[in-house]
CSV table of C-alpha atoms in Angstrom, one decimal:
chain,number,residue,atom,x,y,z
A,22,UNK,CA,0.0,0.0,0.0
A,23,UNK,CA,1.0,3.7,-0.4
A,24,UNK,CA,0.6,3.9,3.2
A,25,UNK,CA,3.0,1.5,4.4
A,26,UNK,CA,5.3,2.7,1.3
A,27,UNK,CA,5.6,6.0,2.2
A,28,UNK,CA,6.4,5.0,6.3
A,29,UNK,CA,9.0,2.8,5.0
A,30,UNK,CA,10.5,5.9,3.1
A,31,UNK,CA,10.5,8.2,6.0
A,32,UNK,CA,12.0,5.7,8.2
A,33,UNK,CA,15.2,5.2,5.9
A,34,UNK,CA,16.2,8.5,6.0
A,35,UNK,CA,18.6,8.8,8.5
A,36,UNK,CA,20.3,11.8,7.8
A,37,UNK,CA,21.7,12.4,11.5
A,38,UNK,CA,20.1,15.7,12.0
A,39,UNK,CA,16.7,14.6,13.2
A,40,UNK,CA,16.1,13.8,17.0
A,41,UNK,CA,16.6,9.7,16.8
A,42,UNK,CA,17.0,9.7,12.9
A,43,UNK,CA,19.1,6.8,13.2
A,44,UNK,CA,16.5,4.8,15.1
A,45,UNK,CA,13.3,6.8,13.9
A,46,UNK,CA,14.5,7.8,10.2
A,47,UNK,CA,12.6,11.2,9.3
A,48,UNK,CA,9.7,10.5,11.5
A,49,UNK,CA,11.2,13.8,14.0
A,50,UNK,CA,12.7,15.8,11.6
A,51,UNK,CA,10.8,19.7,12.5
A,52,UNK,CA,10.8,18.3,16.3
A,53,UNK,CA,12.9,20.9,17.6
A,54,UNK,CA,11.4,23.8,15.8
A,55,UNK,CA,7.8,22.5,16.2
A,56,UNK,CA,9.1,23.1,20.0
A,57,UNK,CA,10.2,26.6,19.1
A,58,UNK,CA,6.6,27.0,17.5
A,59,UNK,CA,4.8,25.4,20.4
A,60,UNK,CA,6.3,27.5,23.1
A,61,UNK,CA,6.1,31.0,21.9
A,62,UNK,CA,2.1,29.8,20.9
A,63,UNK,CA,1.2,28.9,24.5
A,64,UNK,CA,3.1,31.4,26.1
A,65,UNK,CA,0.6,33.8,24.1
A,66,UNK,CA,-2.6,31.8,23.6
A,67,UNK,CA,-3.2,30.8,27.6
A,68,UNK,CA,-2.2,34.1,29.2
A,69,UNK,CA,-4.2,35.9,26.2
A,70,UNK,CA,-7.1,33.4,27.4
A,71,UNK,CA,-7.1,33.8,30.8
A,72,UNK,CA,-6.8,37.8,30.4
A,73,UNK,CA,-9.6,37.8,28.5
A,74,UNK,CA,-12.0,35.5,30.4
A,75,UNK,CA,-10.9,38.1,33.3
A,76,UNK,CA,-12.1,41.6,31.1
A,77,UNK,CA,-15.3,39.9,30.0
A,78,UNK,CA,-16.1,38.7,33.5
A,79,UNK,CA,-15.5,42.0,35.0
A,80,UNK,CA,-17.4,43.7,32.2
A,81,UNK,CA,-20.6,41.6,32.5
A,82,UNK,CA,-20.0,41.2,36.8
A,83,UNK,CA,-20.2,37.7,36.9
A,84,UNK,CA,-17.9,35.0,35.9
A,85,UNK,CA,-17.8,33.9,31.8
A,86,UNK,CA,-19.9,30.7,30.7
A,87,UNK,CA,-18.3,27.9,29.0
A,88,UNK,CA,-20.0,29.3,25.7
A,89,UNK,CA,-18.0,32.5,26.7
A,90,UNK,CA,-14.9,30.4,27.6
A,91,UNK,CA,-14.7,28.8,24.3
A,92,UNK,CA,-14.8,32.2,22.5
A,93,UNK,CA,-12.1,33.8,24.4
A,94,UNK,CA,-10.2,30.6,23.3
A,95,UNK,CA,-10.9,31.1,19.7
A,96,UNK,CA,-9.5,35.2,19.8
A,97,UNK,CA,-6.6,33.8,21.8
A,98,UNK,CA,-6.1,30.9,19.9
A,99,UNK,CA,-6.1,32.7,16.3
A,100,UNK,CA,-3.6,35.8,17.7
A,101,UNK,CA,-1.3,32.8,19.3
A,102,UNK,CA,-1.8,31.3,15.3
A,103,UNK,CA,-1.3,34.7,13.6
A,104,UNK,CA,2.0,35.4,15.2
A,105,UNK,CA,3.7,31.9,15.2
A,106,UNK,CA,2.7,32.0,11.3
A,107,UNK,CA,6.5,32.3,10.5
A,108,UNK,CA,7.9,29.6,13.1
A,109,UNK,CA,5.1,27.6,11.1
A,110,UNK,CA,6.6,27.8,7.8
A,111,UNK,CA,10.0,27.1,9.0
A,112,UNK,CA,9.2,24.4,10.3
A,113,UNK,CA,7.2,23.0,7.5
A,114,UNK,CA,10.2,24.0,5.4
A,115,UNK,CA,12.7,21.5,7.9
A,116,UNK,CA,10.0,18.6,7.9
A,117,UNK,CA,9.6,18.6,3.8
A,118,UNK,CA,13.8,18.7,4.0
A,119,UNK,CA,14.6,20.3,1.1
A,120,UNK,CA,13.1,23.5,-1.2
A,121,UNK,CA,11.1,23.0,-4.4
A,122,UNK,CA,14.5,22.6,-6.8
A,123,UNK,CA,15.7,19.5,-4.8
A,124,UNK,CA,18.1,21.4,-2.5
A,125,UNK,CA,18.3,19.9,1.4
A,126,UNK,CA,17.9,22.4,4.2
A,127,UNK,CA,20.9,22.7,6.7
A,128,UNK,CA,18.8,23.7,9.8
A,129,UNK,CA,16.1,26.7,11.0
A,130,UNK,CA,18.4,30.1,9.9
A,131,UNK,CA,19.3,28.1,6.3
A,132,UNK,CA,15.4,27.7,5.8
A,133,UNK,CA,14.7,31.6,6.9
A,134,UNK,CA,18.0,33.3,5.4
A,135,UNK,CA,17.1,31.1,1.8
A,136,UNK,CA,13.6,32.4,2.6
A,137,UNK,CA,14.0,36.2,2.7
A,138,UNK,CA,16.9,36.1,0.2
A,139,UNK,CA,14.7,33.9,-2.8
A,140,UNK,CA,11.1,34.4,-2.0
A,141,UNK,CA,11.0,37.3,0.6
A,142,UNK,CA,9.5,38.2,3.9
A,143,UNK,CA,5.6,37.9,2.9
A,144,UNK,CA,6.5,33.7,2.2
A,145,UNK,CA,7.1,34.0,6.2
A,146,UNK,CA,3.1,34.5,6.2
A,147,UNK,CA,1.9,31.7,4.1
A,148,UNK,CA,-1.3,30.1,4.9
A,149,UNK,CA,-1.7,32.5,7.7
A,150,UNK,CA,-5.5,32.9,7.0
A,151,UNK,CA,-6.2,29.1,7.4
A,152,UNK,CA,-3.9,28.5,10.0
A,153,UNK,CA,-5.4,31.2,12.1
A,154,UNK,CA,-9.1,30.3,11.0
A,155,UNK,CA,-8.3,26.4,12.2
A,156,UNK,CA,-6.6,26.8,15.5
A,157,UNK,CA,-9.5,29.7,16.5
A,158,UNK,CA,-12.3,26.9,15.6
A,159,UNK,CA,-9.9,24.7,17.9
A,160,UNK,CA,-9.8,26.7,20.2
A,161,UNK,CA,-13.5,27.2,20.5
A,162,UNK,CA,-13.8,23.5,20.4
A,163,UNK,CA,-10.5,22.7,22.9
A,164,UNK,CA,-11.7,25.5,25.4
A,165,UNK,CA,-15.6,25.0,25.2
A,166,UNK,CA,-15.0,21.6,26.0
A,167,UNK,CA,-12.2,21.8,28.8
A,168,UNK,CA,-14.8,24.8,30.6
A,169,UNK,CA,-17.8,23.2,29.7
A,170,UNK,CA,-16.0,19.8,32.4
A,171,UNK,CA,-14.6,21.9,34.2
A,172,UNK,CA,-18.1,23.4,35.4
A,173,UNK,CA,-19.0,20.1,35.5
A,174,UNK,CA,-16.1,18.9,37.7
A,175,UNK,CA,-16.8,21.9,40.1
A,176,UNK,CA,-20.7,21.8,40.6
A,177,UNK,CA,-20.6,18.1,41.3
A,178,UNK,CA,-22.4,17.4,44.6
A,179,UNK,CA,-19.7,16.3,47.5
């Protein structure tokens, strides 16, 4: 199958730069910039959250519903998603290992200086309107949920 093809591929390349590339192939390869996405997103997405469940509270003088919840999850989810956008296409660029003519990427500053110097600075912002459109419906979705048990969790009867 093409399935089972294409694992087999990814597995044989062991090109010593991925985390556990000669155990795992090029099944990690991105892993440590899909870290440097991941961090700068939460460190903006749950304080952003949090901040803005606290506004909306104060506003309406009483604490925010899950409904609520899940909405200040989707604006702090799509900023968080707007201004990762470039750590996003980096690391895209270091999982797909090389650029469109065949030639390998040597690490995170190769991918950005080949970036700015071939395509230029708006290539940084590819697919920034879907990425931010998906992660805000996740977002709605991850924090309607996660409030929505929470409540749950908190009224239950002793």
């Amino acid at each position: 199958s093409s399935l089972s093809a294409t694992f087999k591929l990814v597995v044989s390349e062991k090109d010593g730069r991925a985390f556990g590339s000669q155990v795992f192939g090029g099944l990690y390869r991105g892993y440590g910039i899909t870290l440097m996405r991941e961090v700068p997103f939460a460190f903006i997405q749950f304080p952003l959250y949090e901040r803005l469940k606290v506004e909306w509270a104060m506003i309406q003088g009483f604490e925010t519903s899950p409904l609520q919840a899940a909405t200040c999850g989707s604006f702090s989810g799509g900023i968080a998603a707007a201004f990762t956008t470039p750590l996003d296409v980096v690391k895209t660029r270091l999982m797909l290992g090389s650029d469109k003519n065949g030639v390998k990427y040597h690490g995170a500053n190769d991918v950005i200086g080949r970036i700015l110097k071939e395509e230029g600075t708006p290539v940084l912002l590819s697919g920034i309107q879907p990425r931010v459109m998906w992660i805000s419906i996740g977002g709605f979705v991850f924090f309607g949920a996660y409030e929505s048990y929470r409540s749950l969790l908190m009224n239950f009867p002793r």
